[in-house]
Coordinates of C-alpha atoms and ligand atoms in Angstrom, one line a residue:
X42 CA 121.2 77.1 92.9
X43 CA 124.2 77.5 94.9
X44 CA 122.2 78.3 98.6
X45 CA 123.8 75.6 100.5
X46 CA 122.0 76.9 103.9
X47 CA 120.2 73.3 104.5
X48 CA 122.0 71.3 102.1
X49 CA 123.8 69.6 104.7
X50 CA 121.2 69.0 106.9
X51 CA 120.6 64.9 107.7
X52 CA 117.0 63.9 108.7
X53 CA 116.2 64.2 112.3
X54 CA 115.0 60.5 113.5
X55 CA 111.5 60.4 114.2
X56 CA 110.3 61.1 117.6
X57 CA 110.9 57.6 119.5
X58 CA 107.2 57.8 121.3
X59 CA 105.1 59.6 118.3
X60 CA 106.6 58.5 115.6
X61 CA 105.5 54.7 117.1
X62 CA 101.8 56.2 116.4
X63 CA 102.9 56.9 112.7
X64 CA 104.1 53.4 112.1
X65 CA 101.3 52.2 113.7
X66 CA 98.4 54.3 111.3
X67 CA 100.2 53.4 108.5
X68 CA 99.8 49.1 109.6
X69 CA 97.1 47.8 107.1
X70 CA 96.5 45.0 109.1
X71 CA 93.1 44.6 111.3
X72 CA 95.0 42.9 114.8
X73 CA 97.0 46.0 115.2
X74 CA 97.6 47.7 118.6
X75 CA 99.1 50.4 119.8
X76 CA 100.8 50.2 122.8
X77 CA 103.4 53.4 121.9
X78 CA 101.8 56.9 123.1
X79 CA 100.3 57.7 126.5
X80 CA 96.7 58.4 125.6
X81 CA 93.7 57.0 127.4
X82 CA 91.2 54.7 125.4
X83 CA 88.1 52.7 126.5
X84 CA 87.7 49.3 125.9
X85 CA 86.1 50.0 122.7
X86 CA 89.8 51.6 121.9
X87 CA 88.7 55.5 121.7
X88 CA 89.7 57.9 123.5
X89 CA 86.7 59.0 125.2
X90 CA 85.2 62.9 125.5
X91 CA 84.6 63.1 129.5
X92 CA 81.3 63.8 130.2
X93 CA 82.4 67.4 132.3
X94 CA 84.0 68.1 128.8
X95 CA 80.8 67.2 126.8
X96 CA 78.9 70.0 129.4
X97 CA 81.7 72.5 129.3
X98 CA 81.7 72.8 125.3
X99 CA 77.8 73.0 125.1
X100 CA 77.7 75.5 127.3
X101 CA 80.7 77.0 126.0
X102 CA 79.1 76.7 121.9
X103 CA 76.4 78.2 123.7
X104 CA 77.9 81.4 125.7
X105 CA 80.0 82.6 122.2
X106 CA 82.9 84.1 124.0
X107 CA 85.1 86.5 121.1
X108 CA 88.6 84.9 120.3
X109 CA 90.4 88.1 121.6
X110 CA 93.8 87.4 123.5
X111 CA 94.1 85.6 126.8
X112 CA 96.6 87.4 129.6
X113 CA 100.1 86.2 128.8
X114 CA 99.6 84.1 131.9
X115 CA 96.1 82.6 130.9
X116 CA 92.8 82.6 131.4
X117 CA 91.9 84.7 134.7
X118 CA 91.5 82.8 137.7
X119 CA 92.9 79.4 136.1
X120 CA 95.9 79.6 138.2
X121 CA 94.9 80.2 141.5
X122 CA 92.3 76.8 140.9
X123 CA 95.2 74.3 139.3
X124 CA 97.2 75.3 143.0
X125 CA 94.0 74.6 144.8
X126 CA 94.0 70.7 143.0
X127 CA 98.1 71.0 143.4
X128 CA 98.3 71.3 146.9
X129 CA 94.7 71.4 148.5
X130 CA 92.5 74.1 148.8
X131 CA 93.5 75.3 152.6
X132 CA 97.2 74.6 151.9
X133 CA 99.9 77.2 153.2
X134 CA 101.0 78.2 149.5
X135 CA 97.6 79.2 148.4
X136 CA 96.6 80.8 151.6
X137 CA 100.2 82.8 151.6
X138 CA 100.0 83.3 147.9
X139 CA 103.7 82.3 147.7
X140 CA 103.3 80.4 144.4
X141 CA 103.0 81.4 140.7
X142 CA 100.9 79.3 138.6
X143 CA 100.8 80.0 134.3
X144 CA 98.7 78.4 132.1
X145 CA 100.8 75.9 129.6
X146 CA 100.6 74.4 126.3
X147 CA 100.3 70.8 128.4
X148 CA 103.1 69.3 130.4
X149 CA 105.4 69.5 127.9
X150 CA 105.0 73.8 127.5
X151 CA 104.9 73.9 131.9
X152 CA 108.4 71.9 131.2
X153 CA 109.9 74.0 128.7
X154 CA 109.0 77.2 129.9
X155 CA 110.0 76.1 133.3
X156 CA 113.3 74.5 131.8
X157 CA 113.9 77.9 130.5
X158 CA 113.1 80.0 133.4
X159 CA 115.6 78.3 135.6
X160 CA 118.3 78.4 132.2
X161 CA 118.2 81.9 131.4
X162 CA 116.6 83.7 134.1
X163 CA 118.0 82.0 137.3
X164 CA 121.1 80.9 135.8
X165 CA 121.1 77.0 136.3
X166 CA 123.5 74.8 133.9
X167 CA 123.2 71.1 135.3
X168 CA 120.1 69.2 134.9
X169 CA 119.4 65.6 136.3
X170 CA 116.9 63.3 134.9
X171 CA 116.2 59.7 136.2
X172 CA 117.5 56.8 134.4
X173 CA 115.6 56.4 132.2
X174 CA 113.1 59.1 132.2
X175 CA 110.1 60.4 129.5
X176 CA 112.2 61.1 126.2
X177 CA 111.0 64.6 125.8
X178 CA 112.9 65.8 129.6
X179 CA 116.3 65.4 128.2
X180 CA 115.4 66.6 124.5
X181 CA 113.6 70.3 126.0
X182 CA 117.0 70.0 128.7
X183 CA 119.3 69.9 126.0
X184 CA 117.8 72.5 123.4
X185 CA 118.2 74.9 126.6
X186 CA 121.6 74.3 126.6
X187 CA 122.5 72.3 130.2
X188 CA 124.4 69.8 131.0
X189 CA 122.6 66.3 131.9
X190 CA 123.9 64.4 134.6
X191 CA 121.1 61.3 135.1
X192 CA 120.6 59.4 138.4
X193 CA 119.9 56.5 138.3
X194 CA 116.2 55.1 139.5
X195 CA 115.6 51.6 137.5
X196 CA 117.5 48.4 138.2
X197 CA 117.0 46.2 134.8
X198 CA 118.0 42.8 136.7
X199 CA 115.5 43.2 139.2
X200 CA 113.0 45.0 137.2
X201 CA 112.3 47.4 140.2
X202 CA 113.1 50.2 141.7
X203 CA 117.1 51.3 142.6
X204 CA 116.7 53.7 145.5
X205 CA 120.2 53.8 146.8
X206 CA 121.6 54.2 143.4
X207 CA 119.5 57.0 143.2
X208 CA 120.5 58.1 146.7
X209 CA 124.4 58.2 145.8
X210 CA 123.9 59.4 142.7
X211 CA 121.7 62.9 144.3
X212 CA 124.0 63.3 146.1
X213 CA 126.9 63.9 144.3
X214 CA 125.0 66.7 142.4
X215 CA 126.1 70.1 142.4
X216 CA 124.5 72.8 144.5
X217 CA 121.7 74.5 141.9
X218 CA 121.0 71.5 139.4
X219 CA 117.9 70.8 138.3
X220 CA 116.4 68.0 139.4
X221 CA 113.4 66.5 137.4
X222 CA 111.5 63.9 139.4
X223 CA 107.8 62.3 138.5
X224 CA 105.7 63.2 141.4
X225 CA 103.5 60.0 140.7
X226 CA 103.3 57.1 137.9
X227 CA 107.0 57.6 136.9
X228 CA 107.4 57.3 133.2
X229 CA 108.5 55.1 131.7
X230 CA 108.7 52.5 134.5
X231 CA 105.5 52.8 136.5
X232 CA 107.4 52.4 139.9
X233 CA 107.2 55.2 142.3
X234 CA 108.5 56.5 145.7
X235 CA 107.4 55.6 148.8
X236 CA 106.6 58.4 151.3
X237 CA 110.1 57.7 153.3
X238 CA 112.2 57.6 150.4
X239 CA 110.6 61.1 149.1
X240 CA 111.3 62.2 152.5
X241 CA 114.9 60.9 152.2
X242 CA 115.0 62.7 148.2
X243 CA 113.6 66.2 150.0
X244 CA 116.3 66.4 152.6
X245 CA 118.8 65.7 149.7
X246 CA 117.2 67.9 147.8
X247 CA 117.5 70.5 150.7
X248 CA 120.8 69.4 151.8
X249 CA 122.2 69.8 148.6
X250 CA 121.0 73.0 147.6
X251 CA 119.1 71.7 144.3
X252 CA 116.1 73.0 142.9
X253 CA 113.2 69.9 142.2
X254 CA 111.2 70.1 139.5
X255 CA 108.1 68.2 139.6
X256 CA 106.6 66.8 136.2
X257 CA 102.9 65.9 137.3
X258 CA 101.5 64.6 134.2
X259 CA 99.3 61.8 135.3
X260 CA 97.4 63.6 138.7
X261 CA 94.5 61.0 139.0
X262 CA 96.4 57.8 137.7
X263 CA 97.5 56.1 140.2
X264 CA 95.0 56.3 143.2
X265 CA 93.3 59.5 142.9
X266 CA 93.6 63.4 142.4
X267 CA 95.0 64.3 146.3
X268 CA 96.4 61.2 147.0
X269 CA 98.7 61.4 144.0
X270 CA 99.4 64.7 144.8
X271 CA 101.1 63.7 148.2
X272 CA 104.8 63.8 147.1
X273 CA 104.1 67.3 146.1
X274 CA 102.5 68.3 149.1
X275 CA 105.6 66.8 151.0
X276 CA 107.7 69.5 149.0
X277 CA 105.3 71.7 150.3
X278 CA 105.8 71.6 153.7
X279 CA 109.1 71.5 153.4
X280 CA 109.4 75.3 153.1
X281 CA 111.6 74.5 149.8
X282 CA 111.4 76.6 147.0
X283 CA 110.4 74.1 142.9
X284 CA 109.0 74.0 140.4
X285 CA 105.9 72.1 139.1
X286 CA 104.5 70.9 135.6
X287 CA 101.0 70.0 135.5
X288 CA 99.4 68.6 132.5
X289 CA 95.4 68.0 131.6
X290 CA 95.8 66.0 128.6
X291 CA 95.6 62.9 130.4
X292 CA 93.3 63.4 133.0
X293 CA 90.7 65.4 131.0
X294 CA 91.5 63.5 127.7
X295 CA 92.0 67.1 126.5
X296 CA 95.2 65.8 124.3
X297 CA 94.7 68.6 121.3
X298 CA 93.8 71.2 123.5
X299 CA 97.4 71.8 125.1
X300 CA 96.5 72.6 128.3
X301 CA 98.7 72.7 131.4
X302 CA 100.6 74.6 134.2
X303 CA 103.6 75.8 135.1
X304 CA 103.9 76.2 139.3
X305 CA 107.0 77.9 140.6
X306 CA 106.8 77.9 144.5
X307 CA 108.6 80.6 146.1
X308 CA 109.4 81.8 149.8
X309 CA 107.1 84.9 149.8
X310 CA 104.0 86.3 147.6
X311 CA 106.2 89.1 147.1
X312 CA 109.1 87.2 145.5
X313 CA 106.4 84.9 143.2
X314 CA 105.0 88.1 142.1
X315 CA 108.6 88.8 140.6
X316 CA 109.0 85.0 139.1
X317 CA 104.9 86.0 137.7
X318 CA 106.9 88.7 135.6
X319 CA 109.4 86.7 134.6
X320 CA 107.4 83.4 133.3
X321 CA 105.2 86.0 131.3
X322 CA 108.3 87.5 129.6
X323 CA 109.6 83.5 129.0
X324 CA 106.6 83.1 127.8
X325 CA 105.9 86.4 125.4
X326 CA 108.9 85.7 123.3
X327 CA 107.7 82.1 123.1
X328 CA 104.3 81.8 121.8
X329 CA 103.3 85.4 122.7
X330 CA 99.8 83.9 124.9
X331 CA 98.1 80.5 125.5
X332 CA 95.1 79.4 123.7
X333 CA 91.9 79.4 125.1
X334 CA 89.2 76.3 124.6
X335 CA 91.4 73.9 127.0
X336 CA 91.6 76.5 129.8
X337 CA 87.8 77.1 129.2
X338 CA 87.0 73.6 130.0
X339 CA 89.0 72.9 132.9
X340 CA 88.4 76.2 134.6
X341 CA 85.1 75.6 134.3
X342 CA 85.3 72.2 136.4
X343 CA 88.1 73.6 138.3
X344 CA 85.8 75.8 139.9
X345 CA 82.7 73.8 140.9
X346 CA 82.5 71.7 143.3
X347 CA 80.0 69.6 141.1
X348 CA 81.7 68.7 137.8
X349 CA 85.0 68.7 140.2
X350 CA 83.4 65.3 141.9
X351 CA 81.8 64.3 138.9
X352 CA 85.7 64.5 136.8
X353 CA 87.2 62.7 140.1
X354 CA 84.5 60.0 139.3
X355 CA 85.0 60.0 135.6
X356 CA 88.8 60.1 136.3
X357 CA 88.4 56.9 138.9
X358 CA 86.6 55.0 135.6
X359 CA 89.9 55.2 133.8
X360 CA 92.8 54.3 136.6
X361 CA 90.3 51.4 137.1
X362 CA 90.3 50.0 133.6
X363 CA 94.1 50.3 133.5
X364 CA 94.4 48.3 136.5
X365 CA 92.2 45.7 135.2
X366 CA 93.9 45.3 132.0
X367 CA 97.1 45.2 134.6
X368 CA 95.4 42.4 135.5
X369 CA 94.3 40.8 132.8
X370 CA 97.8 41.0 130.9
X371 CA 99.4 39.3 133.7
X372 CA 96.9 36.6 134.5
X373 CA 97.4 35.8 130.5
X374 CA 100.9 35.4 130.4
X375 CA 100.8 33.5 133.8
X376 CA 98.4 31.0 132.0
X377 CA 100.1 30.9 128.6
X378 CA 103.4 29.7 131.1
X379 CA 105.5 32.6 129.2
X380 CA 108.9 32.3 129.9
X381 CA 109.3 35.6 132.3
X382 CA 107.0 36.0 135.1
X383 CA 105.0 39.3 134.0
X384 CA 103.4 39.9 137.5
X385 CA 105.6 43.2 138.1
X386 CA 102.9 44.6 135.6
X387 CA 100.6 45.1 138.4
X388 CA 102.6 46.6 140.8
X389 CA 103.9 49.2 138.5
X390 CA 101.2 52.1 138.0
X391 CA 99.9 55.0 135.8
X392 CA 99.3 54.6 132.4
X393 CA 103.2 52.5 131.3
X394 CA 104.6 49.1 132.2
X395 CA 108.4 49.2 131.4
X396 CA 108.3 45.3 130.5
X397 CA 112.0 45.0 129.9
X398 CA 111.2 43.9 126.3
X399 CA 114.4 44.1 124.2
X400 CA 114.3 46.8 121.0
X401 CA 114.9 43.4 119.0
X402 CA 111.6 41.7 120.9
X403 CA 109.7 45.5 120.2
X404 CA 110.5 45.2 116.6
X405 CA 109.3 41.8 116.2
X406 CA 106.4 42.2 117.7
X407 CA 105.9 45.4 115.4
X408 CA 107.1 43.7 112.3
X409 CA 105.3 40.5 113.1
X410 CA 102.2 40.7 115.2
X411 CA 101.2 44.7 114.7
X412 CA 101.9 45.6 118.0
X413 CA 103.3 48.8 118.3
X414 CA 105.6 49.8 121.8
X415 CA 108.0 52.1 122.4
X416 CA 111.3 50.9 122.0
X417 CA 112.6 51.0 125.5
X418 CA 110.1 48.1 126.1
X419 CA 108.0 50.8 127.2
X420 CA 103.9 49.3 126.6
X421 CA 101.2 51.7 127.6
X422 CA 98.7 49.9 129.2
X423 CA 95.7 52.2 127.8
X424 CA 95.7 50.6 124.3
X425 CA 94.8 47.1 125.7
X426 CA 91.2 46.1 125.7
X427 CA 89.2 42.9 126.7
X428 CA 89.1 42.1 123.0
X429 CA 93.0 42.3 122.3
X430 CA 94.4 41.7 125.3
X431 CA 94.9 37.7 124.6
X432 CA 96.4 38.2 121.5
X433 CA 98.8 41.3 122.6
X434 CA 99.8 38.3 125.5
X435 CA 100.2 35.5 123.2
X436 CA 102.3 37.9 121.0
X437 CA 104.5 38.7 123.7
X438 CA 104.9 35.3 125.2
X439 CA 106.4 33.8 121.4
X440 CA 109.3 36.9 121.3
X441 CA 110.5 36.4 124.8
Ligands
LIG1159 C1 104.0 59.7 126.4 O1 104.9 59.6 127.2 O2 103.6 58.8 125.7 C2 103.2 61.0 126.4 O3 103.6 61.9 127.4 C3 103.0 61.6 125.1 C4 104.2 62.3 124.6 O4 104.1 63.5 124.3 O5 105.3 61.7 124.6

């Protein structure tokens, strides 16, 4: 054969946050943990079917509805509902109508297609990601083709927050970059804003002429569905025009399903019904139209008042079990008299604690005790339960 098309292809290394869930399914050994992937799990370690889910697909089973195409932007009056939960029901974008909302393959598709948008339609070439950020930002950034400048957010000395670095560091962006912040439970560190300092990164924002774009992938995680929304709603009033990705995976445990949003805010209806026509052409040479069974379910809920309260409850079930096995994790290591103080596990939040666990510490853990994190040091709080938690401490406390 003397094709030589992919001969010279190398292997691509695995993905650093799912390939962690590969190694860990292929671990004979009983003890193991994950800690890699953000994916809820209940103390029994499963990753539970909501009970508004449970309702939605019996009644959906039930109803039969033919496979035929969705709209390019998704399931009818799906948008219109995620803006409601974005930025409140009787909030000045959805009363104007000066927002477009498509439905997404998850976060991730609401980040690619938005990453895209602003690439190829609106002409941005400098992107800005916080130091560190969620893998996958920089990876979608640079297979669009911009330029990455980070800021920096995380101070490793102090494990905690570095707001002035990444006040100097804003502002010496250029007019139009693309700035990706976390709205709530930053990821991978678990520390986020305060309400001045997000009024401190709008006016840069504004200042500097750059365009924020908001990942909101853990709505619900940190104290509830509108509180966690504030940031956003700060953007809101600000009359600024960004961009917001929402996912459902986490907060509806709908991780298969690939369900999302992609929010582009605008300054009239009129000019987001243009952006509408452009996300839908994005879009229709991606994946031609979204799938249907994830927008089905949250719709549904979306749009009752009923199984809306009864998914803010289910939701509050989960942020309260990650903030108990918080807890738990650092009243362990407190007793076991490790050799770091892990209290800064409690005040991070959302569904990651960036530990500040070496890649040598993450791979002997790995290698020796089954524990699987990512290798940042970043552990997702979610695989911990009341039966492993003792042991994922103990394990930590001998690599430090
Ligand atoms: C994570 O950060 O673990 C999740 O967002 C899952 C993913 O796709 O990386």
């Amino acid at each position: 054969m003397s094709d030589a098309l992919f001969s010279s292809l190398v292997a691509a290394p695995a993905d650093p946050i799912l390939g962690v869930t590969q190694r860990y399914r292929q671990d004979p050994r009983p003890q193991k943990v994950n800690l890699g992937v953000g994916a809820y799990m209940t103390d029994e370690g499963v990753t539970p079917v909501l009970d508004v889910v449970k309702e939605a697909e019996t009644a959906l089973a039930e109803a039969c509805i033919p496979h035929s195409y969705l709209p390019i932007s998704g399931l009818d009056g799906y948008g219109a509902h995620v803006q409601q939960m974005v930025f409140g029901a009787d909030s000045e974008i959805v009363l104007s109508g000066r927002a477009a909302t498509i439905q997404t393959l998850g976060g991730t598709g609401a980040l690619k297609v938005g990453m895209d948008f602003m690439f190829h339609i609106c002409g941005e070439r400098v992107a800005s990601t916080s130091l560190p950020t969620w893998g996958n930002h920089n990876a979608i950034l640079g297979m669009a083709g911009y330029e990455i400048k980070p800021y920096r957010y995380y101070d490793a000395a102090t494990n905690s927050l570095n707001f002035e670095a990444m006040v100097e560091d804003l502002k010496a962006l250029p007019a139009k970059t693309l700035v990706v912040l976390h709205s709530c439970c930053h990821n991978p560190t678990g520390y986020d804003l305060t309400e001045e300092q997000w009024k401190v990164v709008i006016e840069i924002c504004q200042k500097g002429g750059l365009t924020p774009f908001l990942d909101m992938a853990y709505q619900g995680f940190r104290d509830g569905l509108d509180e966690d929304a504030a940031s956003i709603r700060m953007f809101a009033a600000s009359g600024m025009s960004f961009l917001v990705a929402t996912s459902f995976s986490k907060s509806f445990n709908l991780y298969n399903e690939r369900i999302g949003a992609l929010t582009v805010v605008c300054q009239s209806k009129a000019e987001a019904d243009v952006v509408m026509t452009q996300l839908k052409a994005v879009v229709r040479c991606n994946y031609s139209n979204p799938p249907a069974h994830g927008a089905y379910i949250v719709e549904r809920v979306l749009s009752d008042p009923q199984k809306y309260a009864h998914w803010k409850e289910e939701l509050g079930g989960m942020r309260e079990r990650i903030r108990s096995m918080r807890k738990a994790l650092a009243d362990e290591m407190a007793r076991l008299g490790a050799k770091r103080d892990f209290s800064f596990v409690t005040r991070q939040a959302g569904m990651f604690s960036f530990t500040g666990l070496t890649p040598e510490q993450v791979e002997k853990l790995a290698a020796d005790y089954g524990i699987y994190a990512v290798k940042n040091g970043r552990i997702c709080i979610c695989g911990l339960n009341t039966r492993n938690v003792q042991y994922v401490a103990k394990s930590i406390a001998e690599v430090l």
